[in-house]
XYZ file of C-alpha atoms in Angstrom:
571
model
C 60.491 15.992 -3.555
C 57.165 16.713 -5.259
C 54.608 19.392 -4.562
C 50.885 19.298 -5.244
C 49.386 21.692 -7.744
C 45.778 22.561 -8.394
C 44.879 22.684 -12.076
C 41.824 24.556 -13.315
C 39.729 22.589 -15.799
C 36.387 22.495 -17.575
C 34.008 19.515 -17.497
C 33.301 17.119 -20.338
C 29.715 15.982 -20.814
C 30.405 12.410 -21.964
C 32.044 10.785 -18.933
C 29.141 8.564 -17.920
C 30.287 4.995 -17.386
C 28.543 2.205 -19.257
C 28.122 -1.462 -18.368
C 31.703 -1.720 -17.143
C 33.600 1.539 -16.903
C 34.253 4.439 -19.253
C 35.125 3.228 -22.753
C 36.145 5.663 -25.467
C 38.427 5.879 -28.455
C 42.046 6.622 -27.528
C 41.804 9.983 -29.285
C 39.019 10.983 -26.891
C 41.242 10.167 -23.911
C 44.024 12.218 -25.482
C 41.996 15.424 -25.169
C 43.335 17.982 -22.719
C 42.568 17.014 -19.105
C 40.161 14.240 -20.172
C 41.776 11.470 -18.112
C 42.626 13.871 -15.289
C 39.000 15.018 -15.061
C 37.646 11.493 -14.880
C 40.112 10.223 -12.280
C 39.529 13.299 -10.118
C 35.754 12.858 -10.487
C 36.031 9.380 -8.998
C 37.823 10.832 -5.958
C 35.331 13.710 -5.754
C 32.422 11.260 -5.556
C 33.819 9.854 -2.273
C 34.420 11.392 1.125
C 38.096 12.209 1.848
C 38.167 9.701 4.702
C 37.328 6.963 2.180
C 40.665 7.344 0.389
C 43.101 9.481 2.398
C 45.854 7.278 3.792
C 44.342 4.219 2.070
C 45.834 1.845 -0.505
C 45.079 2.331 -4.191
C 45.486 -0.640 -6.567
C 46.292 -0.059 -10.254
C 46.487 -2.528 -13.152
C 45.407 -3.040 -16.731
C 45.424 -5.193 -19.846
C 48.411 -3.473 -21.471
C 46.542 -1.832 -24.310
C 47.774 1.306 -26.071
C 47.905 4.480 -23.908
C 47.503 2.576 -20.635
C 51.035 3.595 -19.599
C 50.193 7.294 -19.920
C 46.916 6.894 -18.026
C 48.572 4.914 -15.221
C 51.262 7.569 -14.673
C 48.578 10.277 -14.447
C 46.536 8.181 -12.024
C 49.522 7.702 -9.721
C 50.104 11.470 -9.629
C 46.442 12.313 -9.056
C 45.991 9.561 -6.461
C 48.989 10.696 -4.420
C 47.944 14.352 -4.717
C 44.519 13.463 -3.330
C 46.089 11.744 -0.337
C 46.242 7.993 -0.900
C 48.744 6.399 1.455
C 50.120 3.605 -0.719
C 49.901 2.429 -4.297
C 50.014 -1.242 -5.270
C 50.880 -1.297 -8.961
C 50.748 -4.331 -11.250
C 54.171 -5.151 -12.666
C 54.602 -3.036 -15.816
C 50.943 -2.127 -15.359
C 49.948 -5.615 -16.549
C 47.292 -7.582 -14.688
C 44.058 -9.275 -15.665
C 40.795 -7.796 -14.451
C 40.012 -10.853 -12.249
C 43.534 -10.715 -10.779
C 43.077 -7.023 -9.929
C 39.828 -7.865 -8.160
C 41.652 -10.567 -6.202
C 44.471 -8.132 -5.367
C 42.017 -5.540 -4.032
C 40.262 -8.166 -1.913
C 43.635 -9.390 -0.602
C 44.512 -6.059 1.002
C 44.150 -5.826 4.811
C 40.561 -5.153 5.791
C 39.740 -1.462 5.947
C 43.026 -0.345 4.381
C 42.118 -0.353 0.666
C 40.231 2.389 -1.148
C 39.771 0.380 -4.335
C 41.447 0.068 -7.700
C 41.582 1.532 -11.184
C 41.615 -1.012 -14.004
C 42.709 0.247 -17.401
C 40.927 -1.946 -19.910
C 38.283 -1.920 -22.595
C 37.908 -5.675 -22.141
C 37.105 -7.371 -25.464
C 37.244 -4.155 -27.530
C 40.147 -3.666 -29.991
C 43.210 -1.637 -28.987
C 45.679 0.696 -30.680
C 46.092 4.416 -31.453
C 42.786 4.546 -33.351
C 40.906 2.044 -31.231
C 39.556 1.780 -27.685
C 40.703 2.381 -24.144
C 38.762 2.117 -20.920
C 38.936 3.048 -17.256
C 36.898 1.360 -14.559
C 36.965 1.766 -10.807
C 36.395 -1.162 -8.457
C 35.545 -0.577 -4.823
C 37.167 -2.095 -1.751
C 35.238 -5.354 -2.251
C 36.933 -5.835 -5.625
C 33.729 -5.245 -7.602
C 32.963 -2.572 -10.159
C 31.176 0.209 -8.320
C 27.353 -0.076 -8.427
C 24.967 1.929 -10.571
C 24.313 4.554 -7.895
C 28.008 5.301 -7.435
C 28.468 5.391 -11.224
C 25.862 8.151 -11.312
C 27.667 10.046 -8.541
C 30.916 9.942 -10.529
C 29.079 11.215 -13.605
C 27.512 14.066 -11.645
C 30.936 14.993 -10.270
C 32.382 14.960 -13.800
C 29.761 17.469 -14.947
C 30.646 19.905 -12.143
C 34.423 19.572 -11.976
C 36.416 22.835 -12.024
C 39.830 21.624 -10.813
C 41.950 18.562 -10.180
C 44.926 17.858 -7.927
C 48.136 16.395 -9.338
C 51.799 16.112 -8.406
C 53.818 18.946 -9.916
C 56.418 16.751 -11.592
C 57.276 15.360 -15.008
C 58.886 12.307 -13.437
C 57.852 8.892 -14.736
C 57.515 6.443 -11.888
C 59.026 2.981 -12.461
C 56.497 0.253 -13.167
C 58.854 -2.681 -12.730
C 60.401 -2.019 -9.308
C 59.287 -0.535 -5.968
C 59.736 3.189 -5.416
C 58.789 6.016 -3.097
C 57.259 9.429 -3.647
C 58.049 12.165 -1.154
C 55.375 14.839 -1.136
C 55.626 18.280 0.454
C 52.245 19.426 1.676
C 51.382 22.224 4.102
C 54.965 22.431 5.324
C 55.280 18.714 6.051
C 56.630 15.808 4.044
C 54.869 12.492 3.624
C 56.143 9.389 1.882
C 53.979 7.267 -0.402
C 55.285 3.839 -1.317
C 54.647 2.264 -4.707
C 54.708 -1.504 -4.335
C 54.998 -3.712 -7.410
C 52.779 -6.787 -7.576
C 53.640 -9.708 -9.849
C 51.303 -9.962 -12.816
C 50.508 -13.614 -12.136
C 51.900 -14.913 -8.816
C 49.025 -14.152 -6.439
C 46.393 -15.282 -8.916
C 48.122 -18.587 -9.698
C 48.522 -19.315 -5.990
C 44.815 -18.637 -5.463
C 43.829 -21.006 -8.277
C 45.995 -23.722 -6.689
C 43.949 -23.312 -3.504
C 40.612 -23.335 -5.320
C 41.226 -26.312 -7.632
C 42.713 -29.767 -7.311
C 45.653 -29.301 -9.662
C 46.877 -32.861 -9.061
C 43.538 -34.166 -10.304
C 43.658 -31.932 -13.386
C 47.200 -33.153 -14.130
C 45.841 -36.687 -14.533
C 43.746 -35.424 -17.446
C 46.767 -33.897 -19.154
C 48.701 -37.159 -18.757
C 46.226 -38.975 -20.996
C 47.495 -39.684 -24.503
C 44.011 -39.058 -25.901
C 43.565 -35.560 -24.399
C 44.792 -32.669 -26.529
C 44.352 -29.097 -25.177
C 44.924 -25.793 -26.998
C 44.571 -22.174 -25.877
C 44.521 -18.814 -27.672
C 45.407 -15.705 -25.667
C 44.358 -13.367 -28.516
C 47.439 -11.255 -27.649
C 45.727 -10.155 -24.441
C 46.657 -10.287 -20.767
C 45.501 -13.913 -20.328
C 48.694 -15.128 -22.015
C 50.984 -14.902 -18.968
C 48.407 -16.771 -16.860
C 48.056 -19.487 -19.511
C 51.822 -19.970 -19.577
C 52.086 -20.017 -15.765
C 49.258 -22.554 -15.313
C 48.737 -24.588 -18.479
C 52.370 -24.761 -19.590
C 54.465 -24.499 -16.414
C 52.176 -26.511 -14.097
C 50.151 -28.828 -16.355
C 52.875 -29.360 -18.943
C 50.960 -28.239 -22.039
C 53.455 -27.919 -24.925
C 54.397 -24.350 -25.759
C 53.172 -24.750 -29.340
C 49.657 -25.457 -28.020
C 49.444 -21.967 -26.507
C 48.916 -19.355 -29.209
C 49.205 -15.531 -29.036
C 50.165 -15.478 -25.357
C 52.247 -12.286 -25.384
C 50.186 -9.180 -24.486
C 50.409 -6.538 -27.217
C 49.228 -2.886 -27.039
C 47.144 -3.342 -30.190
C 46.413 -7.059 -29.691
C 48.310 -7.714 -32.908
C 45.604 -5.907 -34.862
C 43.037 -8.435 -33.678
C 39.702 -7.922 -31.963
C 40.395 -9.677 -28.617
C 36.881 -11.028 -28.231
C 36.574 -14.805 -27.689
C 33.725 -15.663 -30.022
C 33.149 -17.440 -33.330
C 33.739 -14.238 -35.288
C 36.983 -12.999 -33.760
C 38.710 -16.176 -32.493
C 39.061 -17.415 -36.064
C 42.337 -19.311 -35.633
C 40.928 -21.270 -32.719
C 37.643 -21.861 -34.573
C 39.578 -23.363 -37.474
C 41.700 -25.607 -35.251
C 38.580 -26.906 -33.517
C 36.874 -27.406 -36.917
C 33.666 -25.737 -35.783
C 32.416 -24.826 -39.253
C 33.849 -27.205 -41.869
C 33.368 -30.346 -39.762
C 35.966 -32.349 -41.664
C 35.580 -35.755 -40.017
C 38.825 -36.986 -41.591
C 40.764 -34.390 -39.611
C 42.007 -35.013 -36.060
C 41.065 -32.042 -33.888
C 41.897 -31.165 -30.259
C 39.623 -32.368 -27.476
C 39.514 -29.009 -25.688
C 40.002 -25.503 -27.042
C 39.751 -22.296 -25.045
C 40.437 -18.576 -25.282
C 40.107 -15.447 -23.172
C 39.526 -11.828 -24.123
C 41.784 -8.781 -23.802
C 41.600 -8.493 -20.011
C 41.020 -12.225 -19.349
C 37.615 -11.929 -17.725
C 35.781 -13.689 -20.573
C 36.176 -17.231 -21.863
C 35.144 -19.456 -24.730
C 35.037 -23.251 -24.487
C 35.228 -25.616 -27.455
C 34.929 -29.346 -27.757
C 35.931 -31.026 -31.024
C 33.773 -29.469 -33.763
C 31.516 -27.739 -31.251
C 31.200 -24.544 -29.280
C 29.786 -24.660 -25.763
C 27.592 -21.565 -25.659
C 28.209 -19.372 -22.589
C 24.643 -20.055 -21.455
C 25.180 -23.807 -21.688
C 28.566 -23.464 -20.006
C 26.996 -21.796 -16.976
C 24.277 -24.462 -16.827
C 26.753 -27.348 -17.141
C 29.074 -25.939 -14.466
C 26.050 -25.528 -12.169
C 24.951 -29.086 -12.873
C 28.440 -30.418 -12.056
C 29.240 -28.021 -9.209
C 29.592 -30.875 -6.728
C 32.678 -32.023 -8.691
C 34.420 -28.635 -8.453
C 36.345 -27.818 -5.276
C 36.180 -24.079 -5.953
C 32.385 -24.133 -5.794
C 31.968 -26.485 -2.821
C 34.784 -25.346 -0.510
C 32.247 -23.594 1.740
C 29.449 -26.119 1.308
C 26.847 -26.658 -1.426
C 25.971 -23.916 -3.893
C 24.053 -21.105 -2.180
C 22.381 -20.015 -5.405
C 23.087 -18.972 -8.973
C 22.452 -15.910 -11.106
C 22.449 -15.022 -14.778
C 22.116 -11.855 -16.790
C 18.717 -11.289 -18.355
C 19.810 -12.063 -21.961
C 21.515 -15.311 -20.888
C 19.371 -18.317 -21.781
C 17.169 -20.057 -19.239
C 19.297 -23.235 -19.355
C 20.665 -22.598 -15.863
C 17.149 -21.921 -14.545
C 16.177 -25.500 -15.321
C 19.217 -26.862 -13.502
C 18.575 -24.620 -10.502
C 14.935 -25.711 -10.333
C 15.850 -29.402 -10.344
C 18.501 -28.896 -7.664
C 16.353 -26.635 -5.478
C 18.557 -23.574 -5.931
C 17.496 -19.944 -6.016
C 18.198 -18.489 -9.479
C 18.379 -14.715 -9.934
C 17.934 -12.809 -13.197
C 19.834 -9.500 -13.282
C 20.559 -6.816 -15.894
C 23.677 -7.098 -18.036
C 26.762 -5.846 -16.193
C 28.842 -7.742 -13.673
C 28.252 -5.083 -11.025
C 24.703 -6.416 -10.600
C 26.068 -9.747 -9.337
C 28.163 -7.987 -6.683
C 25.396 -7.402 -4.155
C 24.175 -11.001 -4.461
C 27.701 -12.329 -3.932
C 28.465 -10.015 -1.013
C 25.152 -10.910 0.630
C 25.891 -14.630 0.353
C 22.880 -15.315 -1.862
C 24.809 -16.901 -4.731
C 28.029 -18.818 -5.339
C 28.053 -18.889 -9.152
C 26.994 -16.465 -11.872
C 27.345 -15.866 -15.597
C 26.300 -13.930 -18.657
C 25.792 -14.761 -22.318
C 28.671 -12.540 -23.461
C 31.205 -15.232 -22.535
C 31.493 -14.369 -18.829
C 31.455 -16.801 -15.898
C 32.498 -16.269 -12.283
C 31.949 -17.114 -8.642
C 32.315 -15.783 -5.128
C 36.139 -16.076 -5.151
C 36.350 -12.529 -6.604
C 33.921 -9.865 -7.800
C 34.585 -10.052 -11.529
C 34.010 -12.667 -14.183
C 37.084 -14.839 -14.610
C 38.077 -16.509 -17.873
C 40.938 -18.692 -16.650
C 38.886 -19.789 -13.625
C 36.061 -20.924 -15.924
C 38.493 -22.968 -18.034
C 39.774 -24.614 -14.843
C 36.181 -25.488 -13.931
C 35.769 -27.316 -17.241
C 39.126 -29.070 -16.900
C 38.021 -30.217 -13.437
C 34.728 -31.590 -14.759
C 36.558 -33.566 -17.448
C 39.165 -34.803 -14.969
C 36.440 -35.966 -12.570
C 34.406 -37.669 -15.315
C 37.513 -39.559 -16.455
C 39.023 -40.226 -13.028
C 38.071 -43.884 -12.894
C 37.762 -44.473 -16.619
C 40.607 -46.228 -18.390
C 38.692 -46.387 -21.650
C 37.745 -43.792 -24.232
C 37.882 -40.170 -23.123
C 34.591 -38.745 -21.869
C 34.877 -35.361 -23.527
C 32.951 -32.125 -23.821
C 30.510 -33.455 -26.479
C 29.548 -36.412 -24.277
C 29.073 -34.157 -21.232
C 26.861 -31.696 -23.127
C 24.773 -34.404 -24.792
C 24.144 -35.986 -21.392
C 23.149 -32.557 -20.084
C 20.700 -31.877 -22.926
C 19.087 -35.311 -22.547
C 18.283 -34.363 -18.983
C 17.259 -30.715 -19.341
C 16.602 -30.143 -23.021
C 18.592 -27.702 -25.115
C 18.321 -23.927 -25.480
C 19.529 -23.130 -28.994
C 20.980 -19.679 -28.758
C 22.604 -16.963 -30.873
C 23.014 -13.183 -30.973
C 22.791 -10.607 -33.747
C 24.607 -7.300 -33.247
C 23.713 -4.174 -35.200
C 26.568 -1.760 -34.548
C 27.062 1.999 -34.906
C 23.479 3.240 -35.035
C 23.250 6.990 -34.544
C 21.136 8.507 -31.771
C 18.137 9.143 -34.002
C 18.141 5.586 -35.339
C 18.511 4.139 -31.842
C 15.608 6.221 -30.550
C 13.375 5.061 -33.417
C 14.176 1.393 -32.780
C 13.266 1.867 -29.105
C 10.006 3.544 -30.113
C 9.130 0.637 -32.415
C 9.887 -1.920 -29.716
C 7.679 -0.160 -27.196
C 4.814 -0.171 -29.717
C 5.243 -3.867 -30.495
C 5.012 -5.142 -26.912
C 1.209 -5.373 -26.854
C 1.063 -6.725 -30.408
C 3.349 -9.604 -29.416
C 1.055 -10.725 -26.615
C -1.826 -11.256 -29.057
C 0.210 -13.156 -31.686
C 0.111 -16.531 -29.921
C -1.502 -17.963 -26.797
C 0.818 -17.769 -23.807
C 3.028 -15.008 -25.239
C 4.418 -12.482 -22.767
C 6.322 -9.228 -23.349
C 7.869 -6.600 -21.113
C 10.611 -4.052 -20.651
C 12.928 -5.682 -18.115
C 13.206 -3.956 -14.742
C 15.398 -5.190 -11.888
C 14.664 -4.694 -8.219
C 17.826 -5.484 -6.284
C 16.865 -7.754 -3.345
C 19.842 -6.536 -1.302
C 19.941 -2.738 -1.563
C 16.436 -2.414 -3.098
C 17.689 -0.197 -5.908
C 15.671 -0.265 -9.126
C 17.220 -0.502 -12.598
C 14.695 0.277 -15.307
C 14.675 -0.085 -19.106
C 17.191 -2.947 -19.192
C 15.906 -4.542 -22.386
C 12.823 -5.745 -24.253
C 11.755 -9.369 -23.721
C 9.375 -11.236 -26.062
C 8.659 -14.612 -24.517
C 6.865 -17.796 -25.582
C 4.987 -20.116 -23.263
C 7.774 -22.763 -23.388
C 10.431 -20.255 -22.349
C 11.821 -19.434 -25.814
C 12.631 -15.715 -26.117
C 13.604 -12.871 -28.403
C 15.411 -10.108 -26.519
C 16.562 -6.644 -27.561
C 19.159 -4.706 -25.600
C 21.291 -1.644 -26.250
C 24.914 -2.392 -25.395
C 26.785 -0.405 -22.752
C 30.261 -1.517 -23.850
C 30.545 0.322 -27.153
C 33.023 3.199 -27.380
C 31.160 4.983 -30.197
C 27.614 4.861 -31.592
C 24.834 2.582 -30.391
C 24.898 -1.199 -30.680
C 21.617 -3.105 -30.669
C 22.004 -6.696 -29.534
C 19.228 -9.136 -30.445
C 19.204 -12.499 -28.677
C 17.409 -15.587 -29.990
C 16.690 -18.443 -27.614
C 14.700 -21.503 -28.712
C 14.097 -24.282 -26.208
C 13.886 -27.902 -27.377
C 12.684 -30.574 -24.947
C 14.903 -33.577 -24.050
C 13.072 -35.812 -26.546
C 13.577 -33.350 -29.425
C 16.464 -32.879 -31.871
C 19.385 -31.953 -29.628
C 22.149 -32.008 -32.255
C 20.826 -29.621 -34.904
C 22.584 -26.533 -36.273
C 21.851 -23.445 -34.159
C 21.230 -21.171 -37.159
C 18.764 -23.665 -38.649
C 16.833 -23.999 -35.395
C 16.376 -20.277 -34.719
C 15.073 -19.832 -38.274
C 12.765 -22.871 -38.179
C 9.067 -22.610 -37.337
C 8.606 -19.049 -36.168
C 11.650 -17.518 -37.871
C 13.174 -15.530 -34.986
C 15.480 -13.268 -37.054
C 12.553 -12.320 -39.311
C 10.327 -11.689 -36.307
C 12.984 -9.475 -34.737
C 13.203 -7.341 -37.869
C 9.417 -6.956 -37.910
C 9.239 -6.040 -34.226
C 11.941 -3.373 -34.461
C 11.928 -2.412 -38.172
C 15.671 -2.094 -37.676
C 16.584 -2.707 -41.315
C 14.495 0.204 -42.552
C 15.382 2.465 -39.646
C 19.147 1.918 -39.856
C 19.430 1.212 -43.589
C 20.736 -2.312 -43.033
C 20.234 -5.632 -44.771
C 21.513 -7.727 -41.878
C 23.487 -7.681 -38.623
C 27.089 -6.529 -38.294
C 28.087 -9.593 -36.289
C 26.428 -12.947 -35.567
C 27.640 -14.965 -32.570
């Protein structure tokens, strides 16, 4: 029998959520009452009737300190009056699977869910942890609610928690009996399989029998890298157990609290083993390489897609999936595409596809929460962002494994009636570029700027907007502002856009996913028409003609301001 105690506390001033939840170093979360304050602030930002007696879902990517945070959340949730807790087995569940689990609860009975993840950020005692809250629609709560949580965190004086040192089992169902105001109530903790519900949903959304025909081909070789994140169990359950991919083709598929010391970000910098296997850089034509390589990030909401000796940029991936949507059961199960959306820094490749197909294409700020309203309102079916995220209306998060299944479906459909040479990812992308042209695209990240340096860069960018417009005929420049067509909320100061007449762009944005310091992301997008050179090196193209990296340095003066000679990371 547990009782509820009220603990006096003092507020922290740094609990404002960024693009996707509250991300901090583990040592920050280990401060007295830090986690307790934040979890209580989420409850305080809602009315009691929104959560009392309702179901609370809890899961995470298994990173260091998640187990401590989950135990505290159970105790605080029950103390605040939730009626049932649905807990991922051992606390392990991908972010897209948690969204699906929330949406699978009986209508009106679920409060929402806490997801313990810092996504693609590194994990371990000296690295990052994150907490995000998704509402009853399975989506990360919108900007307005984020602000309400932050305001509550600045005013908090107490939190409620069960007065017990008991650790609740995370691998089997249990009950908590709570004595409150002279009565006893029972709260059940149900355990949800890490993978079962998600795998069953994917079997409904995709034609697995069709995909199996692709894997039966002798000339199709598939590899996957889980980067020691939560995607591993899903890869084993689908790619190995259902499609028959050999175990040795699935690398780093056991979730580890520190991701094996790796940075679980699926890009050309951090997925080095996969890059090497796909021969992206050396291009040794004497070497046989796989036909399809893929990886997901720490919480399995991001994806990277490789063909032999080539990376499919996330922007191109979104455009190609849109172009081939009629081949994908998941996207046509309720009729043709309703519309598509991309984040502002994502290239305009999908815009060209949408225009040709007569689809509405929305441009939103970075952050998956901005897609939520469009999905809930039925305005779009498919959406994506340049930071390796793709998703659809099946859940309210981006979904790495789902995106890989989309690509496998496209390849299976293209090769369905072909007994000859495999039509692979290079052939599909070259066909796409010949129709729409190619948007050569890369990103420079300047990490760990201090507040003064960040403010100076912003000042320089604001000054350069008018200068840019006079540099060449047809140039446009603005600070991106988003007016949500559904709830009519306005999100200002979402990035600086410097645009050419043909659609090529240089974009500056300050990241909201860093756990410390400021990260400036600079995006370079050069459009080449269908009759141009479609097979050039990306780095060469962005530096040709108007040298975009040089222009970016001039516009922001970031090297002088931050004392740098180049970016921290290029992707």
